[in-house]
Amino acid sequence: MIFVGGVLGSVGDLAPTKTFSSGESITVTVDPADKPAVYVATNSRINYECEISGGSGQAKLAETSGSQTLTVGSVTWEQILVINAPSKGDYKLTCTNQETANVKYGVGKPVTSAAGGIVGGAAALFLIPGAGILVAIVATIVVLMRRSSARKRLAVGG
């Protein structure tokens, strides 16, 4: 249960918290420590263009390597960009596409940040039962040693 909760919680935390349509501008608070990512949800291939401005320094958008997707509910998000900002601040983000497809953009955490939750879930999967087994072994040894000493006392006193 803890393993599944850790994995599902991590994936849910990645989902875009702010969503917008093509041509809309949104203001996002970017913290470089969070390594925010831009996602797109669409059922068809599109050509997109995104721009970022504002903040206390020049932020840049970088393409992600490979295809990284996550599904939350019935929406499949594909990570398309990461936001590289020099400092924490509010930035204006705009994404557009020429196609008339149903497209939704969003900003969330990168897929790679789920590794912590998955590792934590896996650790819980193995460490909690391992700790339980270790406690059981120690308790068994203590009980056996006390029984042995009690029998010896009865034999000597008896």
PDB file of C-alpha atoms in Angstrom:
ATOM      1  CA  MET A   1       0.000   0.000   0.000  1.00  0.00           C
ATOM      2  CA  ILE A   2       2.777   2.457   0.887  1.00  0.00           C
ATOM      3  CA  PHE A   3       4.664   1.549  -2.306  1.00  0.00           C
ATOM      4  CA  VAL A   4       1.614   2.112  -4.511  1.00  0.00           C
ATOM      5  CA  GLY A   5       0.735   5.301  -2.621  1.00  0.00           C
ATOM      6  CA  GLY A   6       4.266   6.645  -3.075  1.00  0.00           C
ATOM      7  CA  VAL A   7       4.273   5.941  -6.802  1.00  0.00           C
ATOM      8  CA  LEU A   8       0.761   7.271  -7.458  1.00  0.00           C
ATOM      9  CA  GLY A   9       1.345  10.317  -5.292  1.00  0.00           C
ATOM     10  CA  SER A  10       4.505  11.132  -7.205  1.00  0.00           C
ATOM     11  CA  VAL A  11       2.765  10.895 -10.562  1.00  0.00           C
ATOM     12  CA  GLY A  12      -0.136  13.022  -9.334  1.00  0.00           C
ATOM     13  CA  ASP A  13       2.300  15.704  -8.109  1.00  0.00           C
ATOM     14  CA  LEU A  14       3.788  15.970 -11.598  1.00  0.00           C
ATOM     15  CA  ALA A  15       0.522  16.819 -13.304  1.00  0.00           C
ATOM     16  CA  PRO A  16       0.284  20.389 -14.563  1.00  0.00           C
ATOM     17  CA  THR A  17      -1.213  22.670 -11.939  1.00  0.00           C
ATOM     18  CA  LYS A  18      -1.792  25.553 -14.348  1.00  0.00           C
ATOM     19  CA  THR A  19      -3.324  24.847 -17.750  1.00  0.00           C
ATOM     20  CA  PHE A  20      -4.040  27.122 -20.693  1.00  0.00           C
ATOM     21  CA  SER A  21      -5.105  27.014 -24.334  1.00  0.00           C
ATOM     22  CA  SER A  22      -3.172  27.886 -27.474  1.00  0.00           C
ATOM     23  CA  GLY A  23      -2.529  31.621 -27.722  1.00  0.00           C
ATOM     24  CA  GLU A  24      -3.276  32.294 -24.048  1.00  0.00           C
ATOM     25  CA  SER A  25      -0.628  33.746 -21.769  1.00  0.00           C
ATOM     26  CA  ILE A  26      -0.303  32.674 -18.156  1.00  0.00           C
ATOM     27  CA  THR A  27       1.885  33.865 -15.348  1.00  0.00           C
ATOM     28  CA  VAL A  28       3.764  31.080 -13.602  1.00  0.00           C
ATOM     29  CA  THR A  29       5.915  31.318 -10.516  1.00  0.00           C
ATOM     30  CA  VAL A  30       9.118  29.530 -11.426  1.00  0.00           C
ATOM     31  CA  ASP A  31      11.557  28.208  -8.864  1.00  0.00           C
ATOM     32  CA  PRO A  32      14.699  26.799 -10.508  1.00  0.00           C
ATOM     33  CA  ALA A  33      14.923  24.194  -7.723  1.00  0.00           C
ATOM     34  CA  ASP A  34      11.601  22.677  -8.879  1.00  0.00           C
ATOM     35  CA  LYS A  35      12.807  22.422 -12.493  1.00  0.00           C
ATOM     36  CA  PRO A  36       9.354  23.130 -13.967  1.00  0.00           C
ATOM     37  CA  ALA A  37       8.266  21.586 -17.259  1.00  0.00           C
ATOM     38  CA  VAL A  38       5.779  22.487 -19.981  1.00  0.00           C
ATOM     39  CA  TYR A  39       3.296  19.790 -20.999  1.00  0.00           C
ATOM     40  CA  VAL A  40       0.840  19.423 -23.878  1.00  0.00           C
ATOM     41  CA  ALA A  41      -2.328  17.324 -24.024  1.00  0.00           C
ATOM     42  CA  THR A  42      -3.683  16.617 -27.508  1.00  0.00           C
ATOM     43  CA  ASN A  43      -4.953  13.710 -29.586  1.00  0.00           C
ATOM     44  CA  SER A  44      -3.081  14.706 -32.754  1.00  0.00           C
ATOM     45  CA  ARG A  45       0.389  15.828 -33.802  1.00  0.00           C
ATOM     46  CA  ILE A  46       0.917  19.555 -33.629  1.00  0.00           C
ATOM     47  CA  ASN A  47       3.646  22.084 -34.281  1.00  0.00           C
ATOM     48  CA  TYR A  48       3.918  24.322 -31.241  1.00  0.00           C
ATOM     49  CA  GLU A  49       5.874  27.413 -30.353  1.00  0.00           C
ATOM     50  CA  CYS A  50       6.325  28.633 -26.788  1.00  0.00           C
ATOM     51  CA  GLU A  51       7.844  31.828 -25.416  1.00  0.00           C
ATOM     52  CA  ILE A  52       8.755  32.860 -21.889  1.00  0.00           C
ATOM     53  CA  SER A  53       9.512  36.337 -20.575  1.00  0.00           C
ATOM     54  CA  GLY A  54       9.621  38.344 -17.363  1.00  0.00           C
ATOM     55  CA  GLY A  55      11.113  37.415 -14.038  1.00  0.00           C
ATOM     56  CA  SER A  56      14.347  38.820 -12.699  1.00  0.00           C
ATOM     57  CA  GLY A  57      16.477  37.149 -15.387  1.00  0.00           C
ATOM     58  CA  GLN A  58      16.190  35.746 -18.884  1.00  0.00           C
ATOM     59  CA  ALA A  59      14.516  32.347 -18.642  1.00  0.00           C
ATOM     60  CA  LYS A  60      14.906  29.875 -21.491  1.00  0.00           C
ATOM     61  CA  LEU A  61      12.845  26.957 -22.725  1.00  0.00           C
ATOM     62  CA  ALA A  62      14.725  23.767 -23.570  1.00  0.00           C
ATOM     63  CA  GLU A  63      13.342  20.758 -25.418  1.00  0.00           C
ATOM     64  CA  THR A  64      13.242  17.444 -23.593  1.00  0.00           C
ATOM     65  CA  SER A  65      14.942  14.386 -24.959  1.00  0.00           C
ATOM     66  CA  GLY A  66      12.752  11.430 -25.809  1.00  0.00           C
ATOM     67  CA  SER A  67       9.055  11.109 -25.117  1.00  0.00           C
ATOM     68  CA  GLN A  68       7.983  11.493 -21.510  1.00  0.00           C
ATOM     69  CA  THR A  69       4.281  11.141 -20.825  1.00  0.00           C
ATOM     70  CA  LEU A  70       2.050  10.806 -17.794  1.00  0.00           C
ATOM     71  CA  THR A  71      -1.648  10.067 -17.553  1.00  0.00           C
ATOM     72  CA  VAL A  72      -3.771  11.681 -14.874  1.00  0.00           C
ATOM     73  CA  GLY A  73      -7.413  10.702 -14.991  1.00  0.00           C
ATOM     74  CA  SER A  74      -8.381  10.601 -18.651  1.00  0.00           C
ATOM     75  CA  VAL A  75      -5.796  13.177 -19.775  1.00  0.00           C
ATOM     76  CA  THR A  76      -2.425  12.132 -21.183  1.00  0.00           C
ATOM     77  CA  TRP A  77       0.200  14.845 -20.834  1.00  0.00           C
ATOM     78  CA  GLU A  78       3.428  14.830 -22.842  1.00  0.00           C
ATOM     79  CA  GLN A  79       6.384  16.779 -21.500  1.00  0.00           C
ATOM     80  CA  ILE A  80       7.672  18.988 -24.314  1.00  0.00           C
ATOM     81  CA  LEU A  81       9.897  21.610 -22.653  1.00  0.00           C
ATOM     82  CA  VAL A  82      11.699  22.416 -19.428  1.00  0.00           C
ATOM     83  CA  ILE A  83      11.962  25.939 -18.057  1.00  0.00           C
ATOM     84  CA  ASN A  84      15.504  27.024 -17.243  1.00  0.00           C
ATOM     85  CA  ALA A  85      15.185  30.161 -15.123  1.00  0.00           C
ATOM     86  CA  PRO A  86      18.168  31.873 -13.490  1.00  0.00           C
ATOM     87  CA  SER A  87      16.206  32.856 -10.382  1.00  0.00           C
ATOM     88  CA  LYS A  88      12.847  32.475  -8.690  1.00  0.00           C
ATOM     89  CA  GLY A  89      10.176  34.787 -10.020  1.00  0.00           C
ATOM     90  CA  ASP A  90       6.994  35.262 -12.003  1.00  0.00           C
ATOM     91  CA  TYR A  91       7.310  34.578 -15.708  1.00  0.00           C
ATOM     92  CA  LYS A  92       4.840  35.002 -18.569  1.00  0.00           C
ATOM     93  CA  LEU A  93       4.456  31.871 -20.706  1.00  0.00           C
ATOM     94  CA  THR A  94       2.666  31.673 -24.062  1.00  0.00           C
ATOM     95  CA  CYS A  95       2.316  28.634 -26.322  1.00  0.00           C
ATOM     96  CA  THR A  96       0.678  28.583 -29.756  1.00  0.00           C
ATOM     97  CA  ASN A  97       0.016  26.101 -32.528  1.00  0.00           C
ATOM     98  CA  GLN A  98      -1.405  26.531 -36.038  1.00  0.00           C
ATOM     99  CA  GLU A  99      -3.481  23.350 -36.075  1.00  0.00           C
ATOM    100  CA  THR A 100      -7.151  23.523 -35.087  1.00  0.00           C
ATOM    101  CA  ALA A 101      -6.805  20.445 -32.881  1.00  0.00           C
ATOM    102  CA  ASN A 102      -8.058  20.350 -29.300  1.00  0.00           C
ATOM    103  CA  VAL A 103      -4.853  21.326 -27.457  1.00  0.00           C
ATOM    104  CA  LYS A 104      -4.218  22.113 -23.809  1.00  0.00           C
ATOM    105  CA  TYR A 105      -0.874  23.248 -22.379  1.00  0.00           C
ATOM    106  CA  GLY A 106       0.197  23.047 -18.757  1.00  0.00           C
ATOM    107  CA  VAL A 107       3.079  23.673 -16.371  1.00  0.00           C
ATOM    108  CA  GLY A 108       4.137  21.110 -13.784  1.00  0.00           C
ATOM    109  CA  LYS A 109       7.155  19.251 -12.472  1.00  0.00           C
ATOM    110  CA  PRO A 110       9.323  17.172 -14.835  1.00  0.00           C
ATOM    111  CA  VAL A 111       8.701  13.441 -15.161  1.00  0.00           C
ATOM    112  CA  THR A 112      12.197  12.726 -13.845  1.00  0.00           C
ATOM    113  CA  SER A 113      11.294  14.221 -10.457  1.00  0.00           C
ATOM    114  CA  ALA A 114       8.988  11.238  -9.817  1.00  0.00           C
ATOM    115  CA  ALA A 115      12.089   9.155  -9.178  1.00  0.00           C
ATOM    116  CA  GLY A 116      12.153  10.258  -5.533  1.00  0.00           C
ATOM    117  CA  GLY A 117       8.628   9.026  -4.884  1.00  0.00           C
ATOM    118  CA  ILE A 118       9.260   5.776  -6.709  1.00  0.00           C
ATOM    119  CA  VAL A 119      12.515   5.186  -4.827  1.00  0.00           C
ATOM    120  CA  GLY A 120      10.756   6.053  -1.553  1.00  0.00           C
ATOM    121  CA  GLY A 121       7.916   3.687  -2.393  1.00  0.00           C
ATOM    122  CA  ALA A 122      10.355   0.921  -3.297  1.00  0.00           C
ATOM    123  CA  ALA A 123      12.290   1.531  -0.079  1.00  0.00           C
ATOM    124  CA  ALA A 124       9.057   1.247   1.887  1.00  0.00           C
ATOM    125  CA  LEU A 125       8.215  -1.927  -0.016  1.00  0.00           C
ATOM    126  CA  PHE A 126      11.443  -3.588   1.151  1.00  0.00           C
ATOM    127  CA  LEU A 127      12.549  -1.772   4.306  1.00  0.00           C
ATOM    128  CA  ILE A 128       9.320  -1.966   6.312  1.00  0.00           C
ATOM    129  CA  PRO A 129       8.884  -5.749   5.891  1.00  0.00           C
ATOM    130  CA  GLY A 130      12.654  -6.173   6.386  1.00  0.00           C
ATOM    131  CA  ALA A 131      12.503  -4.247   9.647  1.00  0.00           C
ATOM    132  CA  GLY A 132       9.530  -6.362  10.758  1.00  0.00           C
ATOM    133  CA  ILE A 133      11.422  -9.580  10.047  1.00  0.00           C
ATOM    134  CA  LEU A 134      14.479  -8.273  11.913  1.00  0.00           C
ATOM    135  CA  VAL A 135      12.351  -7.376  14.973  1.00  0.00           C
ATOM    136  CA  ALA A 136      10.749 -10.844  14.864  1.00  0.00           C
ATOM    137  CA  ILE A 137      14.166 -12.545  14.751  1.00  0.00           C
ATOM    138  CA  VAL A 138      15.490 -10.471  17.669  1.00  0.00           C
ATOM    139  CA  ALA A 139      12.330 -11.137  19.720  1.00  0.00           C
ATOM    140  CA  THR A 140      12.608 -14.879  19.017  1.00  0.00           C
ATOM    141  CA  ILE A 141      16.253 -14.938  20.140  1.00  0.00           C
ATOM    142  CA  VAL A 142      15.439 -13.023  23.354  1.00  0.00           C
ATOM    143  CA  VAL A 143      12.539 -15.358  24.193  1.00  0.00           C
ATOM    144  CA  LEU A 144      14.648 -18.473  23.553  1.00  0.00           C
ATOM    145  CA  MET A 145      17.511 -17.162  25.687  1.00  0.00           C
ATOM    146  CA  ARG A 146      15.177 -16.297  28.585  1.00  0.00           C
ATOM    147  CA  ARG A 147      13.508 -19.727  28.389  1.00  0.00           C
ATOM    148  CA  SER A 148      16.897 -21.416  28.424  1.00  0.00           C
ATOM    149  CA  SER A 149      18.064 -19.461  31.480  1.00  0.00           C
ATOM    150  CA  ALA A 150      14.737 -20.096  33.243  1.00  0.00           C
ATOM    151  CA  ARG A 151      15.060 -23.853  32.623  1.00  0.00           C
ATOM    152  CA  LYS A 152      18.617 -23.833  33.971  1.00  0.00           C
ATOM    153  CA  ARG A 153      17.481 -22.053  37.136  1.00  0.00           C
ATOM    154  CA  LEU A 154      14.665 -24.585  37.597  1.00  0.00           C
ATOM    155  CA  ALA A 155      17.061 -27.494  37.069  1.00  0.00           C
ATOM    156  CA  VAL A 156      19.578 -26.136  39.607  1.00  0.00           C
ATOM    157  CA  GLY A 157      16.956 -25.134  42.163  1.00  0.00           C
ATOM    158  CA  GLY A 158      14.751 -28.075  41.547  1.00  0.00           C
TER     159      GLY A 158
END
